[in-house]
Short mmCIF file of C-alpha atoms in Angstrom, two decimals:
data_model
loop_
_atom_site.label_atom_id
_atom_site.label_comp_id
_atom_site.label_asym_id
_atom_site.label_seq_id
_atom_site.Cartn_x
_atom_site.Cartn_y
_atom_site.Cartn_z
CA UNK A 40 -13.12 14.14 47.25
CA UNK A 41 -16.21 15.46 45.14
CA UNK A 42 -15.71 18.14 43.29
CA UNK A 43 -18.51 17.43 41.19
CA UNK A 44 -16.86 17.55 38.44
CA UNK A 45 -17.82 15.43 35.45
CA UNK A 46 -15.79 14.99 32.43
CA UNK A 47 -17.32 13.39 29.72
CA UNK A 48 -15.24 13.06 25.85
CA UNK A 49 -16.94 13.31 23.06
CA UNK A 50 -17.90 9.75 21.70
CA UNK A 51 -16.99 9.37 17.88
CA UNK A 52 -19.07 10.04 15.36
CA UNK A 53 -18.64 6.61 14.19
CA UNK A 54 -19.54 5.39 16.65
CA UNK A 55 -22.68 7.10 17.34
CA UNK A 56 -23.23 7.10 13.53
CA UNK A 57 -23.17 3.21 13.97
CA UNK A 58 -25.60 3.01 17.19
CA UNK A 59 -28.41 6.07 14.88
CA UNK A 60 -28.60 3.45 12.64
CA UNK A 61 -28.99 -0.10 14.48
CA UNK A 62 -32.09 2.11 16.15
CA UNK A 63 -33.43 3.16 12.62
CA UNK A 64 -33.22 -0.53 11.63
CA UNK A 65 -34.95 -1.78 14.11
CA UNK A 66 -37.67 1.15 13.57
CA UNK A 67 -37.72 0.25 9.75
CA UNK A 68 -38.26 -3.33 10.36
CA UNK A 69 -41.20 -3.28 13.36
CA UNK A 70 -43.00 -0.43 10.14
CA UNK A 71 -42.06 -3.65 7.29
CA UNK A 72 -43.12 -5.37 9.79
CA UNK A 73 -47.06 -3.35 10.70
CA UNK A 74 -46.30 -2.54 14.01
CA UNK A 75 -45.93 1.11 14.13
CA UNK A 76 -46.40 3.64 11.77
CA UNK A 77 -43.67 6.76 11.67
CA UNK A 78 -42.83 9.81 10.23
CA UNK A 79 -40.97 11.04 7.41
CA UNK A 80 -38.59 12.65 9.00
CA UNK A 81 -38.59 11.04 11.48
CA UNK A 82 -34.72 9.36 9.90
CA UNK A 83 -33.16 13.15 9.20
CA UNK A 84 -34.55 14.53 12.85
CA UNK A 85 -32.73 11.50 14.25
CA UNK A 86 -29.63 11.20 12.72
CA UNK A 87 -29.78 15.15 13.42
CA UNK A 88 -29.75 14.32 17.09
CA UNK A 89 -27.33 11.38 16.68
CA UNK A 90 -24.79 14.80 15.66
CA UNK A 91 -25.54 16.46 18.82
CA UNK A 92 -23.35 15.07 22.10
CA UNK A 93 -25.38 14.77 25.40
CA UNK A 94 -24.70 13.02 27.97
CA UNK A 95 -23.82 9.64 28.71
CA UNK A 96 -22.23 8.28 26.52
CA UNK A 97 -21.78 4.35 27.12
CA UNK A 98 -24.34 2.21 23.75
CA UNK A 99 -26.95 -0.35 25.05
CA UNK A 100 -27.06 -1.29 22.24
CA UNK A 101 -23.91 -1.77 20.76
CA UNK A 102 -20.88 -4.35 22.27
CA UNK A 103 -17.39 -5.35 22.38
CA UNK A 104 -18.32 -8.04 20.17
CA UNK A 105 -19.83 -5.37 17.76
CA UNK A 106 -17.02 -3.63 17.15
CA UNK A 107 -14.38 -5.76 17.19
CA UNK A 108 -16.26 -7.41 14.12
CA UNK A 109 -17.17 -3.88 11.93
CA UNK A 110 -12.96 -3.87 12.73
CA UNK A 111 -11.97 -7.23 11.52
CA UNK A 112 -15.03 -7.30 8.37
CA UNK A 113 -13.03 -2.82 7.83
CA UNK A 114 -9.57 -4.24 7.67
CA UNK A 115 -10.57 -7.46 5.23
CA UNK A 116 -9.59 -6.54 1.75
CA UNK A 117 -11.93 -8.98 0.78
CA UNK A 118 -14.44 -7.46 1.09
CA UNK A 119 -16.36 -4.10 -0.06
CA UNK A 120 -18.49 -2.29 2.97
CA UNK A 121 -20.65 0.87 1.16
CA UNK A 122 -23.48 2.72 2.34
CA UNK A 123 -27.45 1.77 0.41
CA UNK A 124 -28.52 3.69 -1.59
CA UNK A 125 -31.86 4.14 -0.36
CA UNK A 126 -31.72 3.04 3.33
CA UNK A 127 -29.02 4.13 6.60
CA UNK A 128 -28.19 0.86 6.62
CA UNK A 129 -24.50 -0.18 5.09
CA UNK A 130 -24.18 -3.35 2.67
CA UNK A 131 -21.36 -5.49 2.37
CA UNK A 132 -20.76 -7.63 -0.23
CA UNK A 133 -17.62 -9.41 -1.54
CA UNK A 134 -14.86 -7.38 -3.29
CA UNK A 135 -15.22 -9.70 -6.60
CA UNK A 136 -18.95 -9.34 -7.26
CA UNK A 137 -19.35 -5.31 -6.12
CA UNK A 138 -16.90 -5.44 -8.37
CA UNK A 139 -19.03 -7.67 -11.19
CA UNK A 140 -21.37 -4.78 -10.40
CA UNK A 141 -20.35 -1.80 -10.94
CA UNK A 142 -18.82 -3.29 -14.21
CA UNK A 143 -22.27 -3.72 -15.23
CA UNK A 144 -23.68 -0.76 -13.90
CA UNK A 145 -20.87 1.73 -15.77
CA UNK A 146 -21.34 -0.50 -19.17
CA UNK A 147 -25.11 1.07 -19.41
CA UNK A 148 -24.09 3.52 -22.29
CA UNK A 149 -27.42 4.72 -21.93
CA UNK A 150 -26.72 6.23 -18.21
CA UNK A 151 -22.89 6.54 -18.93
CA UNK A 152 -19.65 6.88 -21.95
CA UNK A 153 -16.37 6.48 -21.73
CA UNK A 154 -14.85 9.70 -21.28
CA UNK A 155 -11.64 10.14 -23.17
CA UNK A 156 -9.24 12.69 -20.25
CA UNK A 157 -10.61 14.15 -16.78
CA UNK A 158 -12.09 17.20 -17.52
CA UNK A 159 -12.09 18.45 -14.34
CA UNK A 160 -10.05 21.21 -14.72
CA UNK A 161 -11.89 22.49 -17.47
CA UNK A 162 -14.93 23.24 -15.19
CA UNK A 163 -13.96 24.47 -12.09
CA UNK A 164 -11.85 26.54 -14.74
CA UNK A 165 -15.36 27.59 -16.43
CA UNK A 166 -16.91 27.78 -12.74
CA UNK A 167 -14.63 30.34 -12.19
#
C-alpha cells in the first residue's frame, strides 16, 4: 500500500551533536597532519547544521557499540565527562583526578577568592 507518506522521527539532539563532534575531530586531525586547511567558520557552521533536522537520520559513523560505551561511561560514578575548553570534544577523567584538578584551579588566589555567602540574590536585586 504505497501512500507515498514518509515519517521521520526527529533525531535526539545529543546523537546528532555527537556525530558532528566525531566529524570535527576527524577534520581537526587531518588539519593537524597538514592534509587539509579549514576556515575558522567551519566549526560554528557544522554545529549549526547539526541543529537542523533534514533527511534520513541513520548515522554512518556511530554504531550500537558507541552508544553502549557512552552509556557505560555516563553511568560510571568514578568517571567525569566534560567538554574540552578549546575544542568541540569531550574529556574523560577519573573522579579523583578531576576533583584534584578543580581544587588546584580554585586554590589560585590570584584568580579566585573564597566568599562567605552566596551573592546571587544581591546581584539579582541590583540587576532589577
